[in-house]
Amino acid sequence: VTLVDPDELFGASDALSVHAPLLPSTRGMVGTAAIGRMPEGALLVDTSRGGVVDHEAVIAALRSGRLAGAALDVHPEEPVDAAAGARYLGVPSLLLTPAPRRCDPRVERADLPRHRRCGRRRAGRDVTTRSSSHAHPSPGSTASRRPSVLCVGIAVVDVIAHARGDLVPGVKQFADRITSAFGGPATTAAAAAARLGVDVELVAAIGDDDRGVQLRAALEARGVRTDRMPVRAGVGTAASLVIITPDGERTIVNVTDPALRAPLDPGAAGELIARAGMVDAVLVDVRWPAAAALALAGAARAAVPACSISIAPSRTSTTGCVGSRAPRAMSSPRVMPSTICSSSRGARRSRTIVAAALDALHRPRGRWHGRRHARCRRRRLA
Amino acid sequence: MSGRPRVVVSEFIAPEGIARLGAAVELVADATLVSDRARLLAAVADADGLIVRDRTQVDVELLDAAPGLRTVGRLGVGTDNLDLEALAARGVVVHLATGANAISVAEHVIGALLCLSRPSFSSSERVIAGEWPRTELIGRELAGRRLGLLGFGATARAVAHRAAALGMEVVTSDPMVTDPGRA
């Protein structure tokens, strides 16, 4: 099987079989233009979902001989009534079927173990949660191999001042100490996961400045893999000044170049999707929506549990970011993450977030209430 | 409500499948519910579980009518008829039968390709009528021709496997896939 781009697919296929989900981006995808690119006399089979193929375009192409035959198993409006069916009358070389498929019980039994062996795809996938038996097939298999997690989001260098008194504008303030740390929900989560012994990779964009070098080195030193972190030329790595007053209140001054949240180039995007399908769990921070959507898509595609860290100050929301702040791709059925959870007040509770995310994978129910957050331990930059 | 969980099946499911639910649940299996919204809403009022195919719209209206609903089973693939956000917001767990009908659909695709390549498969009436339309119904071979798969999920992979066995060359395009692997 050769992977080609969509143009080549239409242009070079003597027969085209449609297996795309119905999404806003795929509606009418196989229409007059696409069929026009196919070789003269090609065949078309659609068993996907009504709406992906434009039936009027197919009828016209069959009448003109552009298509030598078409089999339409799914329809924009189902069931097709006699009035709707009339448009197909007299169209040559057209097979119309009403999606009469069923799963043969005998085949199903023979098939399931093979699915388990060759990939993560399983029948009976659970969209909103996973039982512990799904997450960990047997104690032996987890003991023999480190679990792997992919974290996607933003990376920030924090400079933290522990002020002695309350902030007064316009007045010089004194601090007990000023420390450096790295921040960003996905980044702190990655470091925490590494500490828990997880094989963890972080994908978050940094600039080509000293801060970026420092940040990367600090992550590597903690066992977080950073090979796929994009480095944006001429851009400063995101940074925050954090001032913590004795009462525990914090004030943050952040700088983030928009280029750090720009979409990945196609090659890197493809890699991210593929990587998300190969790990045991995916954790995204929606502050970089373009990359988060790709990772969730890759995870959903391979039935890998995924978790998004909410940035909304929701208290015990179970919907988290999905659908509210997330781009369309995240809320589309195809890329629904397997596990949905949200942290309450997002940012600095990395260890708790990871622990709870891992915990959520074992829970029988989809609901995850925000835990009482442990006091965050900051990791100083080396 | 009795002690057993109450499960509503609102579309046709093969008897073998229904039988597997066993006596553990209190079952309401009525394939006509999908076309009668009012009865469906009444049936799910005290349901713990709901099993649908692709026609039952599991939306906010239905969820409002089913306050006790804990899980939804979707026989088949695709979730166009499920309001996943509303389900997640209420903590209703959704189970998909991903891949369950992949082979069935793949065989359907191969069958359709063979039928479309061989017009003689629909020549019974003309043979009965004494037309003997032998030369015009020769058709073409699939072997050596190129099959394009738009999308490369479980079903498409099952199609690829079978098409390769017929000697077809298989190409695919799928934004979610970077390595199609072996068919």
CSV table of C-alpha atoms in Angstrom, one decimal, chain B residues 34-109:
chain,number,residue,atom,x,y,z
B,34,VAL,CA,-35.9,4.6,15.9
B,35,SER,CA,-38.7,5.8,13.6
B,36,ASP,CA,-41.0,6.8,16.4
B,37,ARG,CA,-39.4,9.6,18.4
B,38,ALA,CA,-42.2,9.9,21.0
B,39,ARG,CA,-42.1,6.2,21.9
B,40,LEU,CA,-38.3,6.2,21.9
B,41,LEU,CA,-38.2,9.1,24.4
B,42,ALA,CA,-40.8,7.3,26.6
B,43,ALA,CA,-38.8,4.1,26.4
B,44,VAL,CA,-35.5,5.6,27.6
B,45,ALA,CA,-37.1,7.4,30.5
B,46,ASP,CA,-35.8,4.9,33.0
B,47,ALA,CA,-33.1,3.3,30.9
B,48,ASP,CA,-29.6,2.7,32.2
B,49,GLY,CA,-28.2,1.8,28.8
B,50,LEU,CA,-29.1,2.5,25.2
B,51,ILE,CA,-27.8,0.6,22.2
B,52,VAL,CA,-28.2,2.3,18.8
B,53,ARG,CA,-26.9,1.9,15.2
B,54,ASP,CA,-26.5,5.0,13.0
B,55,ARG,CA,-30.1,6.3,12.9
B,56,THR,CA,-31.1,7.0,16.4
B,57,GLN,CA,-30.1,10.6,17.2
B,58,VAL,CA,-28.7,10.6,20.7
B,59,ASP,CA,-28.9,14.3,21.3
B,60,VAL,CA,-29.7,16.7,24.2
B,61,GLU,CA,-33.5,16.0,23.8
B,62,LEU,CA,-33.0,12.3,24.2
B,63,LEU,CA,-30.6,12.7,27.1
B,64,ASP,CA,-33.0,15.0,28.8
B,65,ALA,CA,-35.6,12.3,28.5
B,66,ALA,CA,-33.3,9.7,29.9
B,67,PRO,CA,-32.0,11.1,33.2
B,68,GLY,CA,-30.7,7.7,34.4
B,69,LEU,CA,-28.7,6.9,31.3
B,70,ARG,CA,-25.3,5.7,32.1
B,71,THR,CA,-24.0,4.2,28.8
B,72,VAL,CA,-24.6,4.2,25.1
B,73,GLY,CA,-23.5,1.5,22.8
B,74,ARG,CA,-23.0,2.2,19.2
B,75,LEU,CA,-23.2,-0.8,16.9
B,76,GLY,CA,-21.0,0.2,14.0
B,77,VAL,CA,-18.5,2.9,13.3
B,78,GLY,CA,-18.9,6.7,13.2
B,79,THR,CA,-20.5,8.9,15.7
B,80,ASP,CA,-22.4,11.4,13.6
B,81,ASN,CA,-25.6,10.5,15.4
B,82,LEU,CA,-24.2,11.0,18.9
B,83,ASP,CA,-23.8,14.4,20.6
B,84,LEU,CA,-20.5,13.4,22.2
B,85,GLU,CA,-20.1,16.7,24.0
B,86,ALA,CA,-23.5,16.4,25.6
B,87,LEU,CA,-22.8,12.8,26.5
B,88,ALA,CA,-19.5,13.6,28.0
B,89,ALA,CA,-21.0,16.5,30.0
B,90,ARG,CA,-23.4,14.1,31.6
B,91,GLY,CA,-20.8,11.5,32.2
B,92,VAL,CA,-22.5,9.0,29.9
B,93,VAL,CA,-20.0,6.5,28.7
B,94,VAL,CA,-20.0,5.7,24.9
B,95,HIS,CA,-18.9,2.4,23.5
B,96,LEU,CA,-18.1,2.1,19.8
B,97,ALA,CA,-17.9,-1.2,17.9
B,98,THR,CA,-14.9,0.1,16.0
B,99,GLY,CA,-13.7,-2.4,13.5
B,100,ALA,CA,-16.6,-4.8,14.2
B,101,ASN,CA,-18.0,-4.6,10.7
B,102,ALA,CA,-14.7,-3.9,8.9
B,103,ILE,CA,-14.6,-7.3,7.2
B,104,SER,CA,-18.2,-7.2,6.3
B,105,VAL,CA,-17.9,-3.8,4.6
B,106,ALA,CA,-14.6,-4.8,3.0
B,107,GLU,CA,-16.3,-7.8,1.4
B,108,HIS,CA,-19.1,-5.6,0.2
B,109,VAL,CA,-16.6,-3.2,-1.4
